[in-house]
Coordinates of C-alpha atoms in Angstrom, one line a residue:
M1155 CA 0.1 -0.1 0.1
T1156 CA 1.3 3.2 -0.7
V1157 CA -0.5 5.6 1.6
P1158 CA 0.3 5.5 5.3
K1159 CA -2.6 4.1 7.3
P1160 CA -3.1 6.7 9.6
L1161 CA -3.8 8.6 6.0
I1162 CA -6.0 5.1 5.3
Y1163 CA -8.2 5.4 8.2
L1164 CA -8.6 9.4 7.7
C1165 CA -9.8 8.4 4.3
L1166 CA -12.5 6.2 5.7
L1167 CA -13.8 8.4 8.6
A1168 CA -14.4 11.0 5.8
V1169 CA -16.0 8.3 3.8
G1170 CA -18.6 7.7 6.4
F1171 CA -19.0 10.7 7.5
S1172 CA -19.4 12.3 4.1
I1173 CA -21.8 9.4 3.7
F1174 CA -23.5 10.8 6.8
S1175 CA -23.6 14.2 6.3
L1176 CA -25.3 14.3 2.7
R1177 CA -28.0 11.6 4.2
T1178 CA -28.9 14.1 7.2
F1179 CA -28.5 16.3 4.0
Y1180 CA -31.7 15.0 2.8
I1181 CA -33.7 14.1 5.8
H1182 CA -33.9 17.6 6.5
L1183 CA -35.1 19.1 3.4
Y1184 CA -37.1 16.6 2.5
G1185 CA -38.2 14.5 5.7
S1186 CA -40.9 14.4 7.8
D1187 CA -42.0 13.1 11.8
V1188 CA -45.0 12.0 10.4
P1189 CA -45.4 8.3 10.3
I1190 CA -46.5 6.4 7.0
A1191 CA -47.7 3.6 5.9
D1192 CA -46.3 0.2 7.7
E1193 CA -45.7 2.7 10.4
W1194 CA -49.1 2.9 11.3
V1195 CA -49.2 -1.0 11.1
Q1196 CA -45.9 -0.7 13.7
M1197 CA -47.9 0.9 16.6
A1198 CA -50.7 -1.3 16.6
T1199 CA -48.7 -4.5 16.2
D1200 CA -45.8 -3.6 18.1
F1201 CA -45.2 -0.4 19.8
L1202 CA -48.7 -0.6 21.7
P1203 CA -48.0 -4.1 22.9
W1204 CA -44.9 -2.6 24.5
L1205 CA -46.7 0.1 26.2
K1206 CA -49.5 -2.1 27.5
A1207 CA -46.4 -4.1 28.9
E1208 CA -48.5 -7.2 26.3
Y1209 CA -45.1 -8.1 24.0
S1210 CA -43.8 -11.5 24.1
L1211 CA -41.1 -13.5 21.7
D1212 CA -44.8 -14.4 19.6
T1213 CA -45.0 -10.0 18.9
L1214 CA -41.3 -9.9 17.9
I1215 CA -40.4 -12.1 15.8
A1216 CA -44.6 -12.3 14.0
P1217 CA -44.1 -11.9 9.8
H1218 CA -44.6 -8.2 8.4
N1219 CA -45.3 -9.4 4.6
G1220 CA -43.2 -12.5 5.1
H1221 CA -40.4 -10.8 6.7
R1222 CA -39.2 -11.4 11.0
H1223 CA -37.9 -8.1 11.8
A1224 CA -37.2 -9.3 14.8
L1225 CA -33.6 -6.8 14.6
K1226 CA -36.3 -3.8 13.6
R1227 CA -38.2 -4.0 15.6
L1228 CA -35.3 -4.1 19.0
V1229 CA -34.0 -1.1 17.3
D1230 CA -37.6 1.1 17.3
I1231 CA -38.1 -0.6 20.6
Y1232 CA -34.9 1.1 21.8
W1233 CA -35.7 4.1 20.6
L1234 CA -39.1 4.3 21.3
V1235 CA -38.0 4.4 25.1
L1236 CA -35.1 6.4 25.1
N1237 CA -36.8 9.5 23.6
Q1238 CA -39.9 8.9 25.1
Q1239 CA -41.4 9.9 22.0
W1240 CA -42.7 8.0 18.3
N1241 CA -39.7 10.3 15.6
P1242 CA -39.1 9.0 12.4
Q1243 CA -36.6 11.3 11.9
V1244 CA -34.8 9.7 14.9
S1245 CA -35.0 6.2 13.3
M1246 CA -33.9 8.2 8.9
L1247 CA -30.7 9.4 11.0
F1248 CA -29.8 5.9 12.8
N1249 CA -30.7 4.7 9.7
A1250 CA -28.3 6.8 7.9
L1251 CA -25.4 6.2 10.6
L1252 CA -26.0 2.1 9.9
Q1253 CA -25.1 2.9 5.6
S1254 CA -22.2 4.8 6.9
I1255 CA -20.5 2.0 8.9
S1256 CA -21.1 -0.8 6.6
A1257 CA -19.8 1.5 3.6
V1258 CA -16.5 2.2 5.9
F1259 CA -16.9 -1.6 6.8
L1260 CA -16.6 -3.0 3.3
S1261 CA -13.9 -0.6 2.2
L1262 CA -12.3 -1.8 5.1
L1263 CA -12.8 -5.4 4.0
F1264 CA -11.2 -4.2 -0.5
I1265 CA -8.5 -2.1 1.0
P1266 CA -5.6 -4.6 1.4
Y1267 CA -6.1 -5.5 -2.4
L1268 CA -6.1 -1.4 -3.7
T1269 CA -2.4 -1.5 -3.8
T1270 CA -1.9 1.8 -4.8
R1271 CA -2.7 5.6 -4.0
R1272 CA -4.8 6.4 -7.6
A1273 CA -6.6 2.3 -7.1
L1274 CA -7.9 3.7 -3.3
L1275 CA -9.0 6.7 -4.1
L1276 CA -11.6 5.9 -6.8
F1277 CA -12.2 2.6 -5.1
L1278 CA -13.6 4.8 -1.9
G1279 CA -14.6 7.6 -4.4
G1280 CA -16.6 6.1 -6.1
T1281 CA -18.3 3.9 -2.6
C1282 CA -18.7 7.1 -0.8
L1283 CA -20.3 8.5 -4.3
L1284 CA -22.8 5.6 -4.5
W1285 CA -24.3 6.1 -1.2
S1286 CA -24.4 9.6 -1.2
L1287 CA -26.7 9.6 -4.1
P1288 CA -30.3 9.7 -2.5
F1289 CA -31.0 6.5 -5.8
G1290 CA -32.8 4.8 -2.5
W1291 CA -34.7 7.4 -1.2
E1292 CA -37.7 5.4 0.3
N1293 CA -35.2 4.1 2.7
I1294 CA -33.4 7.1 3.3
L1295 CA -36.4 9.4 4.0
W1296 CA -38.9 6.4 5.2
G1297 CA -38.2 5.6 9.4
F1298 CA -39.4 2.2 9.0
Q1299 CA -36.7 0.8 6.3
S1300 CA -33.9 0.1 9.4
A1301 CA -34.1 -3.4 8.4
W1302 CA -32.9 -2.8 5.2
Y1303 CA -29.6 -1.5 6.5
L1304 CA -29.5 -3.6 9.1
L1305 CA -29.3 -6.6 6.0
I1306 CA -26.7 -5.0 4.6
L1307 CA -24.5 -4.4 7.3
T1308 CA -25.7 -8.0 9.5
S1309 CA -24.5 -9.5 6.1
F1310 CA -21.2 -7.6 5.5
I1311 CA -20.0 -9.3 8.6
T1312 CA -21.1 -12.8 7.8
L1313 CA -19.1 -12.4 5.5
W1314 CA -16.6 -11.3 6.9
G1315 CA -16.3 -13.5 10.4
L1316 CA -17.7 -17.2 8.5
L1317 CA -15.4 -16.2 4.8
L1318 CA -12.2 -14.9 6.1
H1319 CA -11.3 -16.3 9.6
P1320 CA -10.3 -19.2 9.9
P1321 CA -13.2 -21.4 12.1
L1322 CA -14.3 -21.4 15.6
T1323 CA -11.9 -18.0 16.2
R1324 CA -13.6 -15.4 17.8
Q1325 CA -14.6 -13.9 14.6
W1326 CA -15.7 -16.9 12.7
W1327 CA -17.9 -16.7 15.5
L1328 CA -18.5 -13.1 15.3
G1329 CA -19.8 -13.6 12.0
A1330 CA -21.9 -16.4 13.0
V1331 CA -24.1 -15.1 15.0
A1332 CA -24.7 -12.3 12.7
G1333 CA -25.6 -14.9 10.2
F1334 CA -28.3 -15.5 12.8
L1335 CA -29.3 -12.6 13.3
V1336 CA -29.3 -12.0 9.2
F1337 CA -32.6 -13.4 8.9
F1338 CA -34.3 -11.5 11.5
T1339 CA -33.8 -8.6 9.3
Q1340 CA -35.2 -9.0 5.9
S1341 CA -36.6 -12.9 4.6
T1342 CA -33.6 -12.4 1.6
G1343 CA -31.0 -12.5 5.1
L1344 CA -31.0 -16.0 4.6
L1345 CA -29.2 -15.2 1.6
M1346 CA -25.4 -14.4 2.7
P1347 CA -25.5 -18.0 4.3
V1348 CA -26.4 -19.7 1.3
V1349 CA -24.1 -18.1 -0.5
I1350 CA -20.7 -19.3 1.7
A1351 CA -22.6 -22.0 2.2
I1352 CA -22.1 -22.9 -2.0
I1353 CA -18.5 -21.6 -1.6
T1354 CA -17.7 -23.4 1.5
I1355 CA -18.6 -26.7 -1.1
Y1356 CA -16.5 -25.3 -3.8
Q1357 CA -13.5 -25.8 -1.2
L1358 CA -14.3 -29.0 -0.1
V1359 CA -14.4 -30.4 -3.5
I1360 CA -10.8 -28.2 -4.3
E1361 CA -9.0 -28.6 -1.5
K1362 CA -9.8 -32.0 -0.1
E1363 CA -6.7 -32.6 2.5
H1364 CA -8.1 -29.3 4.5
R1365 CA -11.4 -30.2 3.9
F1366 CA -12.3 -31.0 8.0
E1367 CA -11.6 -27.0 8.4
Y1368 CA -14.5 -26.1 6.1
L1369 CA -17.0 -28.4 7.6
P1370 CA -17.4 -26.5 10.5
T1371 CA -18.5 -23.1 8.0
L1372 CA -20.5 -25.2 6.7
V1373 CA -22.0 -26.9 8.7
V1374 CA -24.1 -23.2 10.4
C1375 CA -24.4 -22.4 7.3
I1376 CA -27.0 -25.5 6.3
L1377 CA -28.5 -24.7 10.1
L1378 CA -29.4 -21.1 9.4
I1379 CA -30.8 -22.1 6.0
T1380 CA -32.7 -25.0 7.6
L1381 CA -33.7 -22.2 10.4
S1382 CA -35.1 -19.6 7.9
W1383 CA -36.8 -22.9 6.4
F1384 CA -38.5 -23.9 8.9
L1385 CA -39.6 -19.6 10.2
W1386 CA -40.2 -18.8 6.0
V1387 CA -43.6 -17.6 6.3
A1388 CA -46.7 -17.6 2.7
T1389 CA -47.6 -14.6 1.7
P1390 CA -50.3 -15.1 -1.0
H1391 CA -51.4 -11.4 -0.5
L1392 CA -47.9 -10.9 -2.6
D1393 CA -48.6 -13.2 -5.5
Y1394 CA -49.6 -10.8 -7.7
F1395 CA -46.6 -9.3 -8.0
K1396 CA -44.0 -12.2 -8.6
A1397 CA -43.1 -12.8 -12.2
D1398 CA -45.7 -15.0 -14.3
N1399 CA -43.5 -16.5 -16.7
L1400 CA -39.5 -17.2 -17.3
S1401 CA -39.9 -14.0 -19.4
E1402 CA -40.8 -11.4 -17.1
F1403 CA -38.3 -13.1 -14.6
G1404 CA -36.1 -12.8 -16.6
L1405 CA -36.8 -9.1 -17.4
S1406 CA -36.8 -8.3 -14.6
L1407 CA -33.5 -9.6 -13.7
S1408 CA -32.0 -8.2 -16.4
R1409 CA -33.1 -4.5 -15.0
N1410 CA -32.7 -5.5 -11.6
L1411 CA -28.8 -5.9 -12.5
A1412 CA -28.5 -2.6 -14.8
F1413 CA -28.5 -0.9 -12.3
P1414 CA -28.3 2.3 -12.8
F1415 CA -29.7 1.9 -15.3
I1416 CA -32.9 0.3 -13.9
Q1417 CA -35.3 0.1 -17.2
I1418 CA -32.8 -0.8 -19.7
G1419 CA -32.0 -4.7 -19.0
W1420 CA -29.2 -5.0 -21.8
F1421 CA -27.2 -2.6 -20.1
A1422 CA -27.0 -5.7 -17.1
P1423 CA -24.1 -8.0 -19.2
F1424 CA -22.0 -4.9 -19.4
F1425 CA -22.0 -3.7 -16.2
Y1426 CA -20.9 -7.2 -14.7
L1427 CA -18.6 -9.0 -17.1
P1428 CA -15.6 -8.1 -14.8
F1429 CA -17.8 -10.7 -12.4
F1430 CA -18.8 -13.0 -14.8
L1431 CA -15.0 -13.0 -16.1
Y1432 CA -13.5 -13.3 -12.9
L1433 CA -16.2 -16.5 -11.9
A1434 CA -15.3 -17.9 -14.8
W1435 CA -11.3 -18.1 -14.9
I1436 CA -11.7 -19.2 -11.0
I1437 CA -13.8 -22.1 -11.9
K1438 CA -11.5 -22.8 -15.2
Q1439 CA -8.2 -22.7 -13.4
G1440 CA -9.9 -25.0 -10.5
K1441 CA -7.0 -23.1 -7.5
P1442 CA -7.8 -22.9 -3.8
L1443 CA -9.4 -19.8 -3.5
N1444 CA -8.0 -17.0 -0.8
K1445 CA -9.4 -14.2 0.6
M1446 CA -10.0 -11.9 -2.5
D1447 CA -11.4 -14.7 -4.0
L1448 CA -13.6 -15.5 -1.6
L1449 CA -14.5 -11.3 -1.2
V1450 CA -15.4 -10.6 -4.5
L1451 CA -17.1 -14.0 -4.9
A1452 CA -19.5 -13.9 -1.5
L1453 CA -20.9 -10.7 -2.3
G1454 CA -21.3 -10.8 -5.9
G1455 CA -23.1 -14.1 -5.7
W1456 CA -25.4 -12.3 -2.7
V1457 CA -26.4 -9.5 -4.7
L1458 CA -26.1 -11.8 -7.5
L1459 CA -29.0 -13.8 -5.8
Q1460 CA -31.1 -10.5 -4.6
A1461 CA -31.3 -9.5 -7.7
I1462 CA -33.0 -13.5 -8.2
A1463 CA -35.3 -13.1 -5.7
L1464 CA -36.5 -10.0 -6.2
A1465 CA -37.7 -10.5 -10.1
Y1466 CA -39.4 -13.3 -8.8
G1467 CA -40.9 -12.0 -6.1
R1468 CA -41.3 -8.2 -7.5
G1469 CA -40.9 -9.4 -11.1
R1470 CA -44.2 -8.9 -12.6
F1471 CA -44.4 -7.4 -16.6
G1472 CA -41.3 -7.7 -16.6
A1473 CA -40.8 -4.4 -13.4
W1474 CA -37.9 -2.7 -12.5
A1475 CA -36.7 -2.5 -9.2
H1476 CA -38.3 0.5 -6.6
S1477 CA -36.0 2.8 -4.6
R1478 CA -36.1 0.5 -1.2
Y1479 CA -34.3 -2.7 -3.1
L1480 CA -31.6 0.5 -4.7
E1481 CA -28.9 -0.1 -2.6
T1482 CA -28.2 -3.3 -2.5
L1483 CA -28.2 -4.2 -6.1
A1484 CA -25.4 -1.4 -5.8
I1485 CA -23.0 -3.2 -4.2
G1486 CA -22.6 -5.2 -7.4
L1487 CA -21.8 -2.0 -8.8
I1488 CA -18.4 -2.2 -6.2
V1489 CA -17.6 -5.3 -6.6
N1490 CA -17.4 -4.6 -10.7
G1491 CA -16.1 -1.5 -10.3
F1492 CA -12.9 -3.0 -7.7
L1493 CA -11.8 -6.2 -10.9
L1494 CA -12.1 -3.3 -13.1
L1495 CA -9.4 -1.8 -10.8
Y1496 CA -7.5 -5.2 -9.8
A1497 CA -7.4 -5.7 -13.9
L1498 CA -5.4 -2.6 -14.8
R1499 CA -2.9 -4.0 -12.6
Q1500 CA -2.8 -7.7 -13.8
T1501 CA -3.5 -7.7 -17.8
T1502 CA 0.2 -7.3 -19.2
Q1503 CA 0.2 -4.4 -21.9
R1504 CA -1.7 -5.1 -24.4
L1505 CA -4.3 -6.4 -22.9
N1506 CA -4.5 -3.3 -20.7
I1507 CA -5.0 -1.1 -22.9
A1508 CA -8.3 -3.3 -24.1
V1509 CA -9.3 -3.1 -19.9
R1510 CA -8.6 0.4 -20.2
A1511 CA -11.0 1.4 -22.5
Y1512 CA -13.3 -0.9 -21.1
A1513 CA -13.4 0.6 -17.8
L1514 CA -13.2 4.3 -19.1
A1515 CA -16.7 3.7 -20.8
W1516 CA -17.5 1.5 -17.8
M1517 CA -17.5 4.5 -15.6
T1518 CA -18.8 7.0 -17.3
L1519 CA -22.2 4.4 -18.1
V1520 CA -22.3 4.3 -14.6
L1521 CA -21.6 7.8 -13.5
G1522 CA -23.9 9.0 -16.5
G1523 CA -26.9 6.7 -14.9
F1524 CA -26.5 7.9 -12.0
I1525 CA -26.9 11.5 -12.9
H1526 CA -30.3 10.2 -14.9
L1527 CA -32.0 7.9 -12.1
T1528 CA -30.8 10.9 -9.7
L1529 CA -32.3 14.2 -11.6
K1530 CA -34.9 12.4 -14.1
D1531 CA -36.4 10.1 -11.1
S1532 CA -35.5 10.0 -7.8
L1533 CA -35.3 14.3 -7.2
L1534 CA -38.9 14.2 -8.7
D1535 CA -40.7 10.8 -6.4
I1536 CA -38.8 12.6 -3.4
A1537 CA -40.8 16.2 -4.2
A1538 CA -44.1 14.3 -5.3
E1539 CA -44.1 11.9 -2.1
Q1540 CA -43.0 15.0 0.2
V1541 CA -47.0 17.1 -1.2
V1542 CA -48.3 13.4 -0.2
T1543 CA -46.3 13.3 2.9
Q1544 CA -47.7 16.8 3.8
A1545 CA -51.5 16.8 2.6
R1546 CA -51.4 13.0 5.0
A1547 CA -50.1 14.9 8.4
T1548 CA -53.3 17.6 7.6
N1549 CA -55.3 14.8 7.2
M1550 CA -54.2 13.5 10.5
R1551 CA -54.3 16.9 13.1
T1552 CA -57.5 17.6 11.1
L1553 CA -58.4 13.6 12.1
L1554 CA -57.1 14.8 15.5
R1555 CA -58.9 18.3 16.0
T1556 CA -62.6 17.4 14.7
G1557 CA -62.8 13.1 15.2
N1558 CA -64.4 13.2 11.8
V1559 CA -63.8 9.8 10.6
K1560 CA -65.7 9.9 7.2
Q1561 CA -63.7 13.6 6.0
Y1562 CA -60.5 11.6 6.6
L1563 CA -61.3 8.2 5.4
D1564 CA -62.3 10.6 2.1
K1565 CA -58.8 12.4 2.2
M1566 CA -56.5 9.3 2.6
G1567 CA -56.7 7.7 -0.5
A1568 CA -54.2 4.8 -1.2
F1569 CA -52.1 4.9 2.5
I1570 CA -51.8 1.3 3.4
P1571 CA -52.2 -1.6 1.3
G1572 CA -53.6 -4.5 3.1
Y1573 CA -54.6 -3.3 6.0
S1574 CA -57.9 -1.5 7.2
P1575 CA -58.0 2.2 6.7
M1576 CA -59.2 2.5 11.0
I1577 CA -56.0 1.9 11.6
V1578 CA -54.7 5.4 12.2
P1579 CA -58.7 6.6 13.6
A1580 CA -58.3 3.8 16.3
L1581 CA -54.7 4.7 16.9
F1582 CA -56.3 7.6 17.6
N1583 CA -58.7 5.9 20.4
E1584 CA -55.4 4.9 22.9
P1585 CA -54.8 7.4 25.1
L1586 CA -51.0 5.6 24.9
V1587 CA -50.3 6.5 21.6
L1588 CA -51.6 9.7 21.3
K1589 CA -49.0 10.3 24.7
K1590 CA -46.3 9.1 22.1
L1591 CA -47.0 10.9 19.3
P1592 CA -44.4 12.6 17.3
V1593 CA -44.5 16.7 17.7
S1594 CA -45.9 17.6 14.0
L1595 CA -49.1 15.2 15.0
Q1596 CA -50.1 16.7 18.4
Y1597 CA -52.6 19.1 18.4
P1598 CA -52.8 20.2 23.2
A1599 CA -56.2 21.5 24.3
V1600 CA -56.0 24.8 25.7
V1601 CA -54.9 24.9 29.4
P1602 CA -56.8 27.1 31.4
A1603 CA -55.3 29.8 33.3
L1604 CA -55.6 29.5 37.1
N1605 CA -55.4 33.4 37.4
T1606 CA -58.3 35.5 36.1
Q1607 CA -57.9 39.2 37.3
D1608 CA -53.6 39.9 36.2
N1609 CA -54.0 37.7 32.8
I1610 CA -54.2 39.4 30.0
F1611 CA -53.3 36.6 27.1
T1612 CA -56.2 35.4 25.5
P1613 CA -57.7 33.7 21.8
T1614 CA -58.5 37.6 20.7
H1615 CA -55.9 39.7 21.3
L1616 CA -53.6 39.1 18.4
P1617 CA -52.3 40.8 16.0
P1618 CA -54.9 39.5 12.6
S1619 CA -52.3 40.0 10.2
V1620 CA -50.7 36.6 12.7
P1621 CA -51.0 32.7 11.0
A1622 CA -52.7 29.9 12.9
Y1623 CA -50.4 27.7 14.2
Q1624 CA -51.5 24.5 12.5
D1625 CA -54.9 25.6 12.9
E1626 CA -54.6 25.5 16.8
I1627 CA -56.3 28.1 18.9
A1628 CA -53.5 30.4 20.3
L1629 CA -53.1 32.8 23.0
G1630 CA -51.6 36.5 23.1
S1631 CA -51.1 40.1 25.3
Y1632 CA -51.3 41.9 21.5
T1633 CA -53.4 44.5 22.0
E1634 CA -53.6 48.6 20.8
Q1635 CA -54.5 50.0 24.0
K1636 CA -50.3 49.5 25.8
E1637 CA -51.3 50.5 29.2
H1638 CA -53.1 47.8 29.1
A1639 CA -51.0 45.2 27.8
T1640 CA -49.4 43.9 30.6
G1641 CA -49.8 41.0 32.2
K1642 CA -49.1 37.0 32.8
Y1643 CA -51.2 33.3 31.9
I1644 CA -50.3 30.9 34.8
S1645 CA -51.2 27.5 33.0
A1646 CA -53.8 24.6 34.9
P1647 CA -51.4 21.6 35.9
L1648 CA -49.1 20.0 33.6
Q1649 CA -47.3 16.4 33.0
E1650 CA -45.2 15.3 29.8
E1651 CA -43.6 12.4 30.0
T1652 CA -40.0 14.1 27.9
S1653 CA -36.8 15.7 28.1
Y1654 CA -37.8 19.0 27.1
I1655 CA -41.2 20.9 26.3
G1656 CA -41.8 22.3 23.1
I1657 CA -43.7 26.0 22.9
P1658 CA -44.6 27.4 19.8
L1659 CA -43.9 31.6 19.9
I1660 CA -44.4 34.4 17.6
G1661 CA -44.3 38.2 19.3
S1662 CA -42.7 41.5 18.3
E1663 CA -39.3 41.8 17.7
N1664 CA -38.1 43.2 20.8
T1665 CA -39.4 41.1 23.4
Q1666 CA -37.6 42.8 26.3
G1667 CA -40.0 42.1 29.4
I1668 CA -41.5 38.7 27.9
S1669 CA -40.5 36.0 29.7
L1670 CA -41.7 32.4 30.0
Q1671 CA -41.0 29.9 33.1
L1672 CA -41.5 26.4 33.8
V1673 CA -42.3 26.4 37.9
D1674 CA -43.4 23.1 39.7
N1675 CA -46.3 22.6 42.2
H1676 CA -43.3 24.1 45.2
Q1677 CA -43.5 27.7 43.2
Q1678 CA -39.8 26.8 42.0
V1679 CA -39.1 27.9 38.4
F1680 CA -36.9 25.5 37.2
A1681 CA -36.6 26.0 33.4
E1682 CA -36.9 29.7 32.7
L1683 CA -36.5 31.7 29.5
S1684 CA -36.1 35.9 28.8
A1685 CA -36.3 37.6 25.9
P1686 CA -37.2 35.2 23.3
K1687 CA -35.7 36.5 19.8
L1688 CA -38.9 36.0 17.6
T1689 CA -39.6 37.2 14.4
P1690 CA -43.3 39.1 13.9
N1691 CA -45.6 36.8 11.7
Q1692 CA -43.5 33.6 11.9
W1693 CA -43.6 31.1 14.5
T1694 CA -40.6 30.2 16.3
M1695 CA -40.4 26.9 18.7
V1696 CA -38.5 27.4 21.5
Y1697 CA -37.4 24.0 23.9
L1698 CA -37.6 23.8 27.9
P1699 CA -35.5 21.0 30.2
N1700 CA -39.5 19.6 31.9
S1701 CA -38.7 17.5 34.9
T1702 CA -41.7 15.2 34.1
T1703 CA -43.7 15.6 37.7
L1704 CA -46.1 18.6 37.8
F1705 CA -45.9 21.6 36.2
H1706 CA -46.7 25.1 35.1
L1707 CA -46.3 27.3 32.5
V1708 CA -46.1 31.1 33.7
V1709 CA -45.8 33.5 30.5
I1710 CA -44.9 36.6 32.0
D1711 CA -45.7 40.3 29.4
N1712 CA -44.0 42.8 31.5
S1713 CA -43.7 45.2 28.5
Q1714 CA -46.0 48.2 27.2
Q1715 CA -44.6 48.0 24.3
A1716 CA -43.8 44.1 23.5
W1717 CA -46.4 41.2 22.6
L1718 CA -46.3 37.5 22.7
G1719 CA -48.5 34.6 20.9
F1720 CA -47.8 31.8 22.0
A1721 CA -49.3 28.0 21.4
M1722 CA -49.9 25.4 24.2
P1723 CA -47.3 23.1 24.9
R1724 CA -46.1 19.9 23.7
A1725 CA -44.0 17.2 24.3
V1726 CA -40.4 16.7 22.6
G1727 CA -38.1 14.0 23.4
G1728 CA -34.4 14.7 24.5
V1729 CA -33.9 12.1 21.1
S1730 CA -36.0 14.3 19.1
L1731 CA -34.2 17.5 20.0
W1732 CA -31.0 16.5 19.0
A1733 CA -31.9 15.2 15.9
E1734 CA -33.9 18.0 15.0
R1735 CA -31.4 20.9 15.5
L1736 CA -28.8 18.5 13.0
L1737 CA -31.3 18.5 11.0
Q1738 CA -30.8 22.0 11.1
R1739 CA -27.2 21.9 10.8
S1740 CA -27.0 19.6 7.9
E1741 CA -25.6 22.3 5.4
W1742 CA -23.0 22.7 7.5
L1743 CA -21.9 18.9 7.8
V1744 CA -22.4 18.3 4.4
W1745 CA -19.9 21.6 3.3
G1746 CA -17.6 20.0 5.6
A1747 CA -17.2 16.4 4.5
L1748 CA -16.5 18.1 2.1
L1749 CA -13.5 20.3 3.3
L1750 CA -12.4 17.1 4.6
L1751 CA -12.0 15.0 1.5
V1752 CA -10.5 17.6 -0.8
C1753 CA -8.0 18.0 2.1
L1754 CA -7.4 14.0 2.1
Y1755 CA -7.3 13.4 -1.3
L1756 CA -4.6 16.4 -1.4
G1757 CA -2.9 15.2 1.8
C1758 CA -2.8 11.4 -1.0
L1759 CA -1.0 12.5 -3.2
I1760 CA 1.4 14.5 -1.3
I1761 CA 2.8 12.2 1.3
P1762 CA 5.9 10.2 0.4
K1763 CA 5.1 6.4 0.1
P1764 CA 5.5 4.7 3.6
Q1765 CA 8.0 1.9 3.9
T1766 CA 5.4 -0.7 4.8
Q1767 CA 4.1 -2.9 2.1
S1768 CA 0.6 -3.6 2.9
L1769 CA -2.1 -2.9 5.2
Q1770 CA -3.5 -5.9 6.7
A1771 CA -7.1 -7.0 7.1

């Protein structure tokens, strides 16, 4: 390796940080804390039993559309308990972190075989670009989709442990555990043990003198496949989406392998030519497999099986893959791109010219495909989905405010395919659910004031130009009679379980003499905000730490020049607040990541070659 180890690790950190930053930026631009589709089913089947203390092992491994999401359920319940609030954006950020970790982990597996600086920079740059683009926007902007990211990461760990380390070592056992967990992410989790079993059988045949070394891995894979088979769930309600004949299956498969040109199947042989040539060469040679062979064959074979399973299960009319499936198919490009970089170092000078020409055409088409997929498909789909999500949020808030189920159903449209349209209205009748709703869906009732004589805050004391806050009733201290525009509001007792209280505010630019306090039953002020910075005609959410016991909200206006309007306080989880602040700074994260990448790129070019020969895996 011609790059110092510390610089390599910094490059890996930069790749992970860049992927996380860009995905955070997408969530900031297009994400919402309003649950959608299957997330409401999750509340009914997972969160509500947990909140009612009725959770069981059967609940944990219960199938959802053919998948046993046990690992994902444990993660989501953890965030619910830690946050004391349901917030899909927290899951979105966790998913972004998972994919960043997966990218770094996968890069670590390939780095020992990237023997030049150019190869290293091209590989890491391609990996960073691949998972920084929003072609998998459904997974990025849908917190429920964490199962896909858990599938990818546990599959990588299974490969690393079971295939790249000797049996019965610590790493091998970790791979075996990951192989057990991977089925509890998505139903296609069993495909990595299948690939490893096939490769291990090949090793048994080729290296008969070492066959006993490979038996433990084969036995574990067979046990994992058998367990998956027994836990397999039939999904007759999804049979319509299956490929109806061999022609539909073949067309859908070719489109899956043609990623990023998912609508043009004849690109598939061109993009996968390096892998198939490498596979044919391995079979022809009949030689023992080294670690690089194992890595390439396992990862490439896994992507092929994912594409085959997708073509079979979702290949009706030769359909191409939805965005939620693309992040697994994209790994095929990493395998083939690596093989191209490897071939450029191994081929003869005459053959190298042809390889260079093919590699240039390959990279040009991949880059063009990404641009086409991002601009023409992904961003347009994101914009359309954002409009639908906003309409659904308004419809749900109207349901919370009015209780008019008929009006809600009339406006709902296609919401949760395969499930009762009454699932959301039914959940809104559950007090435990209402306490855990995200901030955007909370509709707190007006809390009466305990003081009547000096309370200046009423719904009528707001300027006519002030917009309503999410159709809620707000209280204000505005009046044209300045000498009477002072007073305070002391609420009736309140109690929330979350770490913070959010209060929407609006008012004059000068707020001197205005303050908010949270006061406990002993008249002790445990949180206070004085002279908040506000913008006229624009609501601002402020956050105060909560004591989780009974408290009173006290709003004081001692200024005859200033005025303040506020909506009722609402629960805000600590992780929710952290997530919101992170999202608000996402643009700075992106600029920081780009600056770090540029600096490290220049460092790789300038720093002299080290004396060490390679970076061990």
